[in-house]
JSON list of C-alpha atoms in Angstrom, two decimals:
[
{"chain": "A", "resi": 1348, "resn": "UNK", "atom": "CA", "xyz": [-81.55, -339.98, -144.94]},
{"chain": "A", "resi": 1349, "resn": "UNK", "atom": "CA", "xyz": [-83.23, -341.27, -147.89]},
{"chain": "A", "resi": 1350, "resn": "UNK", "atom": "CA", "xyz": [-81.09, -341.04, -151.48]},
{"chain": "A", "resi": 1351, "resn": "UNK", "atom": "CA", "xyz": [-84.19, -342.09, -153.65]},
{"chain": "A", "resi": 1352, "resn": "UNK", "atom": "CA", "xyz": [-86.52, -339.89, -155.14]},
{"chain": "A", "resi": 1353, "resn": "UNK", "atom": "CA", "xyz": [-89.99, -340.43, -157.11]},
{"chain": "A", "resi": 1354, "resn": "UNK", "atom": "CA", "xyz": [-90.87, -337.56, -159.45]},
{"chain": "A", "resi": 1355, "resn": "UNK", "atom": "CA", "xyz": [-94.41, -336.64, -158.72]},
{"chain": "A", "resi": 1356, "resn": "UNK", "atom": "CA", "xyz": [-96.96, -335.94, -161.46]},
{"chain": "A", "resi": 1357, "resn": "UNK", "atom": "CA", "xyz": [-100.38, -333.91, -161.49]},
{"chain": "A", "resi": 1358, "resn": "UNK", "atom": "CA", "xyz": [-100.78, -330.29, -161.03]},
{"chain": "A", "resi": 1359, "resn": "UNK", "atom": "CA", "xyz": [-98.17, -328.10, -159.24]},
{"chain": "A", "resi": 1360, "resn": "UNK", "atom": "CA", "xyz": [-99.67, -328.15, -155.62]},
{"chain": "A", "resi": 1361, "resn": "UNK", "atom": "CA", "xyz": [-99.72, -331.84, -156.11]},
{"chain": "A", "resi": 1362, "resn": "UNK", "atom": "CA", "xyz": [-96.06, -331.85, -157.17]},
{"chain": "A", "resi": 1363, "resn": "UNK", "atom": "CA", "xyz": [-94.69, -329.78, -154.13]},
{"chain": "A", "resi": 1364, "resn": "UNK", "atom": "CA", "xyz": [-96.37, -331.36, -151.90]},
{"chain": "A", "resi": 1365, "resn": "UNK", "atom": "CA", "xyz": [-94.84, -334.89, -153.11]},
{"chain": "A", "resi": 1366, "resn": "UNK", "atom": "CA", "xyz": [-90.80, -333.15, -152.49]},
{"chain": "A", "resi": 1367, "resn": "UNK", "atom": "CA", "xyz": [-91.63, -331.51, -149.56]},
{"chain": "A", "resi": 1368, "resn": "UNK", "atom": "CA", "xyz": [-91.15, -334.66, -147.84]},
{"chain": "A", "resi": 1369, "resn": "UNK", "atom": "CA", "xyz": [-88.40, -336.11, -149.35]},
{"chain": "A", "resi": 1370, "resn": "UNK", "atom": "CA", "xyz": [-86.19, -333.03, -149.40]},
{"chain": "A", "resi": 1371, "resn": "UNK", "atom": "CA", "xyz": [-86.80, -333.23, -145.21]},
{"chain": "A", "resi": 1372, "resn": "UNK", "atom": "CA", "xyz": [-85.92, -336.76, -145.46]},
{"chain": "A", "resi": 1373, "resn": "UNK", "atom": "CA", "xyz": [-82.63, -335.77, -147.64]},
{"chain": "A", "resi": 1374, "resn": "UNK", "atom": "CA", "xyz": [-81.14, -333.62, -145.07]},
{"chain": "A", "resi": 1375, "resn": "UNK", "atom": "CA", "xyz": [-82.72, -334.82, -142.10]},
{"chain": "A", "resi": 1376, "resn": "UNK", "atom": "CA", "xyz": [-79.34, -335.51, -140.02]},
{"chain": "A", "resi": 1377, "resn": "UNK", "atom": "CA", "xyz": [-76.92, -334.21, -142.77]},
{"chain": "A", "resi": 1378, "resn": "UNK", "atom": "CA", "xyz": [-75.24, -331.46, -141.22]},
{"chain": "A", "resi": 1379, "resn": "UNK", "atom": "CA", "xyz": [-72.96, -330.48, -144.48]},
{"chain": "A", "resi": 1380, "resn": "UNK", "atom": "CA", "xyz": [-74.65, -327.17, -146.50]},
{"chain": "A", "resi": 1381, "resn": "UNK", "atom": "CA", "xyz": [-73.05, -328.20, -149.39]},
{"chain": "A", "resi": 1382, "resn": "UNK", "atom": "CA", "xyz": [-74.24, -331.55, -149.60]},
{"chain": "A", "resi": 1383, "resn": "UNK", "atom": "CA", "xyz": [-78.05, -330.22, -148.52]},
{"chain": "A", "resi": 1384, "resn": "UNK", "atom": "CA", "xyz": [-77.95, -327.36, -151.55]},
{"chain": "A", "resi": 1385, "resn": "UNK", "atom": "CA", "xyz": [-76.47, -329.70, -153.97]},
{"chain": "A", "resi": 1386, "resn": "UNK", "atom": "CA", "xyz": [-79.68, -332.34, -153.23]},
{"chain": "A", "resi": 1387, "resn": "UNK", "atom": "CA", "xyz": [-82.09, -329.91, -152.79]},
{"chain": "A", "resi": 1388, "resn": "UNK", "atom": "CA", "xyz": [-81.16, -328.33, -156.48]},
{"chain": "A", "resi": 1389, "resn": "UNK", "atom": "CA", "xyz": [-80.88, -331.74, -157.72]},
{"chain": "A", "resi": 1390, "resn": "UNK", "atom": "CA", "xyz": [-84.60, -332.92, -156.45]},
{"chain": "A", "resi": 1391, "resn": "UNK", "atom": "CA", "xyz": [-86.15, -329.36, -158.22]},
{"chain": "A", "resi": 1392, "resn": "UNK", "atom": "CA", "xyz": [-84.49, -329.42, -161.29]},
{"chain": "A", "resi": 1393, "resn": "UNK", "atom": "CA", "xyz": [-85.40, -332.90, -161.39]},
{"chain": "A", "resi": 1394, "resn": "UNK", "atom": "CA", "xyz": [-89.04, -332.21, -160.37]},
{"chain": "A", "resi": 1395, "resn": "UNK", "atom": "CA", "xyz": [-89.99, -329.33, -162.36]},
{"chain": "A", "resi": 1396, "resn": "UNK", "atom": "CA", "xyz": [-87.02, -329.46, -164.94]},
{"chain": "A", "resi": 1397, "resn": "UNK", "atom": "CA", "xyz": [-86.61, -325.62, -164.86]},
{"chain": "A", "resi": 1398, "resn": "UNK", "atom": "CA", "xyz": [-84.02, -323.55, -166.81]},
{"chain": "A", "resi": 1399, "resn": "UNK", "atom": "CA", "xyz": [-81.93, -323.09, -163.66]},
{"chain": "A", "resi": 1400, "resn": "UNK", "atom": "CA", "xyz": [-81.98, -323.88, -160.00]},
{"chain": "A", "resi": 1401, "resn": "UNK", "atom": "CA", "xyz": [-79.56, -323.20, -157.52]},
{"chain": "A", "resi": 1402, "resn": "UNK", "atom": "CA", "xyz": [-78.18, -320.68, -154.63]},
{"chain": "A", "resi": 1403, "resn": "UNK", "atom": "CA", "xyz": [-76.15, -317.81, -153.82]},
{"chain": "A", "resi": 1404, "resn": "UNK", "atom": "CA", "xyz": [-74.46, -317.35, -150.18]},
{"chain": "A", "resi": 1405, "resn": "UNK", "atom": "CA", "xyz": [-73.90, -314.00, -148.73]},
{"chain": "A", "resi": 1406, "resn": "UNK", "atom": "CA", "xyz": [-69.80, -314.27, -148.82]},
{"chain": "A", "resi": 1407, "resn": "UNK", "atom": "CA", "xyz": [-67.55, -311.24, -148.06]},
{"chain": "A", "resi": 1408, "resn": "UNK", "atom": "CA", "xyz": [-71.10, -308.53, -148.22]},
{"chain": "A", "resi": 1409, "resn": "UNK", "atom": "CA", "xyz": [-71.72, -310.21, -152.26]},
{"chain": "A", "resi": 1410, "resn": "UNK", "atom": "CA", "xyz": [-73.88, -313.23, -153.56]},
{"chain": "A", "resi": 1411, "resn": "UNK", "atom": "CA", "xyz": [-71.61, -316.11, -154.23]},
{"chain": "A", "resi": 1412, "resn": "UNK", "atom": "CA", "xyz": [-72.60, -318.99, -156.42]},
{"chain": "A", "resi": 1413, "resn": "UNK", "atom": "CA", "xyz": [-73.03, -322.13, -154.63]},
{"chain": "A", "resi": 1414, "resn": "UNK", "atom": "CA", "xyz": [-74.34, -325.70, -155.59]},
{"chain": "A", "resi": 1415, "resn": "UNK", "atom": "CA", "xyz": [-76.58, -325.18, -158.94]},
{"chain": "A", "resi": 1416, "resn": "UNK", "atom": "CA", "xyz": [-77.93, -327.33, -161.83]},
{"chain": "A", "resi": 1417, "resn": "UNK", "atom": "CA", "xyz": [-78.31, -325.67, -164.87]},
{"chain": "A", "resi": 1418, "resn": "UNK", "atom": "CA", "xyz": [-76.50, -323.27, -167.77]},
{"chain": "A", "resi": 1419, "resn": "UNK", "atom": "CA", "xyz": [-73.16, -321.86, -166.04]},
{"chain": "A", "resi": 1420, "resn": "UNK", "atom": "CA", "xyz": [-73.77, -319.11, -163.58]},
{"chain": "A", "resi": 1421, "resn": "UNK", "atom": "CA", "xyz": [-72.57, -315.62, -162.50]},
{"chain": "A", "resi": 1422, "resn": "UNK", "atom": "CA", "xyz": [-70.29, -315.56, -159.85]},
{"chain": "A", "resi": 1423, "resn": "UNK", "atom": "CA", "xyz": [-70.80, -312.63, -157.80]},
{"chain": "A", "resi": 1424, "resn": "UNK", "atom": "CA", "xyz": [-73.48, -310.53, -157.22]},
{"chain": "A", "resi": 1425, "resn": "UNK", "atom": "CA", "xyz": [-74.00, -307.16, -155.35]},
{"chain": "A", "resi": 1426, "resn": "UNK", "atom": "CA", "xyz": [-76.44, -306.32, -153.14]},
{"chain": "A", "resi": 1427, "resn": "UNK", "atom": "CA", "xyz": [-79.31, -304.39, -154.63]},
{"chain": "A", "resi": 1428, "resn": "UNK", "atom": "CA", "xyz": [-78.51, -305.67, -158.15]},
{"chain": "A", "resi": 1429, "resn": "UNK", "atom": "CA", "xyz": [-81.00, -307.90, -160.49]},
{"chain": "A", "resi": 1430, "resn": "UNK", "atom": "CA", "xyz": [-83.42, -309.68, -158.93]},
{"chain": "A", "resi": 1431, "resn": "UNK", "atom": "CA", "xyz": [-81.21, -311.59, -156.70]},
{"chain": "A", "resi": 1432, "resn": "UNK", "atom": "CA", "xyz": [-79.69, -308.28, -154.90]},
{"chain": "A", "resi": 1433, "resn": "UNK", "atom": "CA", "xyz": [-83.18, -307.05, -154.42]},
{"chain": "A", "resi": 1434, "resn": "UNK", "atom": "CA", "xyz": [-84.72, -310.42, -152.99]},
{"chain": "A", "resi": 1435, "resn": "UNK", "atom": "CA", "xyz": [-81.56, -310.25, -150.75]},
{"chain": "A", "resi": 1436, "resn": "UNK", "atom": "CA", "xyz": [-82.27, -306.16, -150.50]},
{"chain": "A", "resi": 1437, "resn": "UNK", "atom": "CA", "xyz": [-85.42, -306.60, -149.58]},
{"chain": "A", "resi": 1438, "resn": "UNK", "atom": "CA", "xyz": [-85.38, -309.75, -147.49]},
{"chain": "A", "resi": 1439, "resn": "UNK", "atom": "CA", "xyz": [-88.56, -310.96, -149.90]},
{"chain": "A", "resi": 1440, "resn": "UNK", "atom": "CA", "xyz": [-89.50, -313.65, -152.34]},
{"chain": "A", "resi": 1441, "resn": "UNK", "atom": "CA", "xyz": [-89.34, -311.72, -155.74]},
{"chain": "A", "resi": 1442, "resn": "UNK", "atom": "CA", "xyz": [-91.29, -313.11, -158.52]},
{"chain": "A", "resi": 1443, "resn": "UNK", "atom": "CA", "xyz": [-90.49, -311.77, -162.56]},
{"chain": "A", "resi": 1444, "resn": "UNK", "atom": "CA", "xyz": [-92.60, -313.24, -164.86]},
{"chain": "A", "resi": 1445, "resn": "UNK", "atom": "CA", "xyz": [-90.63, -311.27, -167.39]},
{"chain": "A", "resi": 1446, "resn": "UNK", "atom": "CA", "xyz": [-86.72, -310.75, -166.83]},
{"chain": "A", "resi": 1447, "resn": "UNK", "atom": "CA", "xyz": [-86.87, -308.60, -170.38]},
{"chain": "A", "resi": 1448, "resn": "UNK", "atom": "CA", "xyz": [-89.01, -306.00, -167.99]},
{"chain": "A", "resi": 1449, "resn": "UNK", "atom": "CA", "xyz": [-87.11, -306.35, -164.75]},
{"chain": "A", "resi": 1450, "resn": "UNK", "atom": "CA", "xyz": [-84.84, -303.36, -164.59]},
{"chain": "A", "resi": 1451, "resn": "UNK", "atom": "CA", "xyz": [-80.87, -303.89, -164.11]},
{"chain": "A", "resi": 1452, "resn": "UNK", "atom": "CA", "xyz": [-81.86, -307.82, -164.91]},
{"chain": "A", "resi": 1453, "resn": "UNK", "atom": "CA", "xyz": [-78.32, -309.56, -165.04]},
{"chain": "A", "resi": 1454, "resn": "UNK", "atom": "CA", "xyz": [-78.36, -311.52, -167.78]},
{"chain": "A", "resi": 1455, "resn": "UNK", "atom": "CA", "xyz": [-76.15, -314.78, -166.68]},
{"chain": "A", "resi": 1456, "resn": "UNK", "atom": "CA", "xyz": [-78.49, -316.91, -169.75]},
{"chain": "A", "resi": 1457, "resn": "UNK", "atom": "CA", "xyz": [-80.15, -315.25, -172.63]},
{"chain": "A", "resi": 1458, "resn": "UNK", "atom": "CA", "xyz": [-82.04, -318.20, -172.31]},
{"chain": "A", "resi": 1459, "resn": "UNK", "atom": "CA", "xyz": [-83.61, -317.08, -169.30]},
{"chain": "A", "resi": 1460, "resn": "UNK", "atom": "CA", "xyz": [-87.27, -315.58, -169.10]},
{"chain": "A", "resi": 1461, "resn": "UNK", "atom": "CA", "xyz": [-88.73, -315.72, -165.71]},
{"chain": "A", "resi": 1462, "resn": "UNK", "atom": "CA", "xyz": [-87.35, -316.17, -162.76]},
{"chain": "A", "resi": 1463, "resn": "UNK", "atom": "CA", "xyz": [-88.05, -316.37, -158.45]},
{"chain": "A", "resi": 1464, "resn": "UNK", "atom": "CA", "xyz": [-85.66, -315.62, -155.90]},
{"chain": "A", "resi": 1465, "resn": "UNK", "atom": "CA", "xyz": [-86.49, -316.76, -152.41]},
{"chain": "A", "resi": 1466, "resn": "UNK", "atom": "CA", "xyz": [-84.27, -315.07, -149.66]},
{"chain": "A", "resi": 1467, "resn": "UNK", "atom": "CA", "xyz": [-82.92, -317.81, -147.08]},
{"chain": "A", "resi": 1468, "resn": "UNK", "atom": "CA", "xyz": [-83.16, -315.67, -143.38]},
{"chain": "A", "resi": 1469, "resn": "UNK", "atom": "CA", "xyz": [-81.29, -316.95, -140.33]},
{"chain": "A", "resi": 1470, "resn": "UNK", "atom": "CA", "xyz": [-81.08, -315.45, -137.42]},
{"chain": "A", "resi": 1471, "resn": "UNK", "atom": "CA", "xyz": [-83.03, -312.06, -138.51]},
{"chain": "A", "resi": 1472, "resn": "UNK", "atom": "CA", "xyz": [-80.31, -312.08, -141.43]},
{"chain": "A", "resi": 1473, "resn": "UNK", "atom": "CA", "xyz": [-80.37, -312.90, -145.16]},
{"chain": "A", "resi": 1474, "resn": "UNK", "atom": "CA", "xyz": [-77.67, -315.66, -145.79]},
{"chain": "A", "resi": 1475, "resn": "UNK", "atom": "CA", "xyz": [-78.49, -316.73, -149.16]},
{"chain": "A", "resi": 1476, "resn": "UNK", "atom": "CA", "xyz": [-80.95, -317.10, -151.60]},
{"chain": "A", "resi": 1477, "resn": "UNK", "atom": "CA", "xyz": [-82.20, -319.99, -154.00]},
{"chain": "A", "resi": 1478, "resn": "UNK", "atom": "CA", "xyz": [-82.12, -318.71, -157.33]},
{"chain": "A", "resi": 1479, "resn": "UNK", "atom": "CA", "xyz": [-84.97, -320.18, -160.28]},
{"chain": "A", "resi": 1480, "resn": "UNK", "atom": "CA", "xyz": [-84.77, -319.41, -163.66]},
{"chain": "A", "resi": 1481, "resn": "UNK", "atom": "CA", "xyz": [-87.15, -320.38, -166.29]},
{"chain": "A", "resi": 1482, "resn": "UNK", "atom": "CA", "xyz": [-87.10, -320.42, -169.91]},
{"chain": "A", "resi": 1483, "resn": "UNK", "atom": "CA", "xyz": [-90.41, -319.56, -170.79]},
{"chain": "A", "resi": 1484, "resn": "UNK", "atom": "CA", "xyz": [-91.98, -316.01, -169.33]},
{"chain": "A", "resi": 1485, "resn": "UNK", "atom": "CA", "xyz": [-94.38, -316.64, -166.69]},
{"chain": "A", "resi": 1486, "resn": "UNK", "atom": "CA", "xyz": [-93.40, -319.57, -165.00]},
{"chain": "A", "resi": 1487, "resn": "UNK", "atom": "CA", "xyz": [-93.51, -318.74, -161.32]},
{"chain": "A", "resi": 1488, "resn": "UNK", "atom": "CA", "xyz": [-96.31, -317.79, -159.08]},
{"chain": "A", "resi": 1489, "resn": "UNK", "atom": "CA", "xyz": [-97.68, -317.47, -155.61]},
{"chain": "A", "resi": 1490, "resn": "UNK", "atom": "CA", "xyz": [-97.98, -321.50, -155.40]},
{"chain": "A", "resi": 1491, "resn": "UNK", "atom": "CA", "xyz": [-94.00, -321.53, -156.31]},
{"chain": "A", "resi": 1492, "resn": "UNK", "atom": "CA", "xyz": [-93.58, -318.94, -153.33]},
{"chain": "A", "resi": 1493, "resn": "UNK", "atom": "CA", "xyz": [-95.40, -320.81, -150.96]},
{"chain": "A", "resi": 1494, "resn": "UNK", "atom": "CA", "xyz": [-93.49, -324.02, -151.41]},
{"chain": "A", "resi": 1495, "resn": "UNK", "atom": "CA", "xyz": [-90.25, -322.39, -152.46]},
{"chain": "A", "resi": 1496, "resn": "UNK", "atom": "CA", "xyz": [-90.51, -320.83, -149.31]},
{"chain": "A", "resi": 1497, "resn": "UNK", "atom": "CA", "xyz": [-91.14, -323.83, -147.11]},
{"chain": "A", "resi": 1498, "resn": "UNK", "atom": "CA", "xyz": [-88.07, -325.82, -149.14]},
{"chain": "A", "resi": 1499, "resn": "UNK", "atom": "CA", "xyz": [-85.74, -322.87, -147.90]},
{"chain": "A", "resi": 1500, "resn": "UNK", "atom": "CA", "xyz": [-86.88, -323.34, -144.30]},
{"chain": "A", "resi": 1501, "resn": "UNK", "atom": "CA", "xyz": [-85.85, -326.89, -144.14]},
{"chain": "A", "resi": 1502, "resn": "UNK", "atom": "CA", "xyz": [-82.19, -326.06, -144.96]},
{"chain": "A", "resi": 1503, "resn": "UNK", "atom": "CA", "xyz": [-80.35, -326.96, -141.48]},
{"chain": "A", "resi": 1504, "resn": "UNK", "atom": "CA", "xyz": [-78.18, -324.20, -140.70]},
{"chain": "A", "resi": 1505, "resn": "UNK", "atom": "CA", "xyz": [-76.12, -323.84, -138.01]}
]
């Protein structure tokens, strides 16, 4: 397991591809979630210094807040509701380049604007999401899905 990380520079392809590695390397034999969420929101908000970064586990059939870096959080969510009950709904990425627009939006910052939710799937089942907020309306894209997507995928779960 490697504990040092070098912030990449250049465009956002160039960025991802620069973490990808090192968030394997991070939990590469750690076998504790908790540790491997908290490191893995550490090494984005660190990276790409968004608004908000962090995950929700499916607890008790509800979203509950798990390691995050950013503004304090909601605690619960239900499935179905803002945009991360719908990514978990729908078992897809959801990208909102405006959360003004997104109906039933749950406002947990005012400061937010944009946001991407990628569902974490194990086992044919949504367990969790990762949860990115942004401060400035469209922030996200298909690029951030790609690689969000991939960064989800390395979580060891057991």
């Amino acid at each position: 397991m490697s504990e040092n990380f070098i912030k990449a520079t250049g465009n956002k392809q160039q960025q991802y591809n620069n973490l990808l590695p090192q968030i394997a390397g991070i939990v590469e034999g750690e076998t504790d979630l908790i540790a491997n969420l908290a490191n893995i929101t550490a090494m984005l908000k660190e990276q790409f210094n968004w608004l908000w970064v962090g995950f929700y586990w499916v607890k008790e059939n509800k979203l509950v807040l798990g390691p995050f870096q950013g503004p304090i959080a909601c605690t619960r969510i239900q499935k179905g509701k803002g945009v991360c009950g719908t990514a978990w709904q729908q078992a897809n990425t959801v990208i909102v380049p405006d959360v003004n627009a997104f109906p039933g939006h749950i406002a947990c910052s005012s400061l937010s604007q944009s946001e991407i939710v990628v569902p974490i799937i194990h086992k044919g089942e949504v367990v969790g999401v990762l949860d990115v907020d942004a401060d400035t309306v469209n922030q996200f894209d298909e690029t951030d899905k790609l690689y969000l997507e991939q960064i989800v995928q390395l979580i060891p779960l057991p």
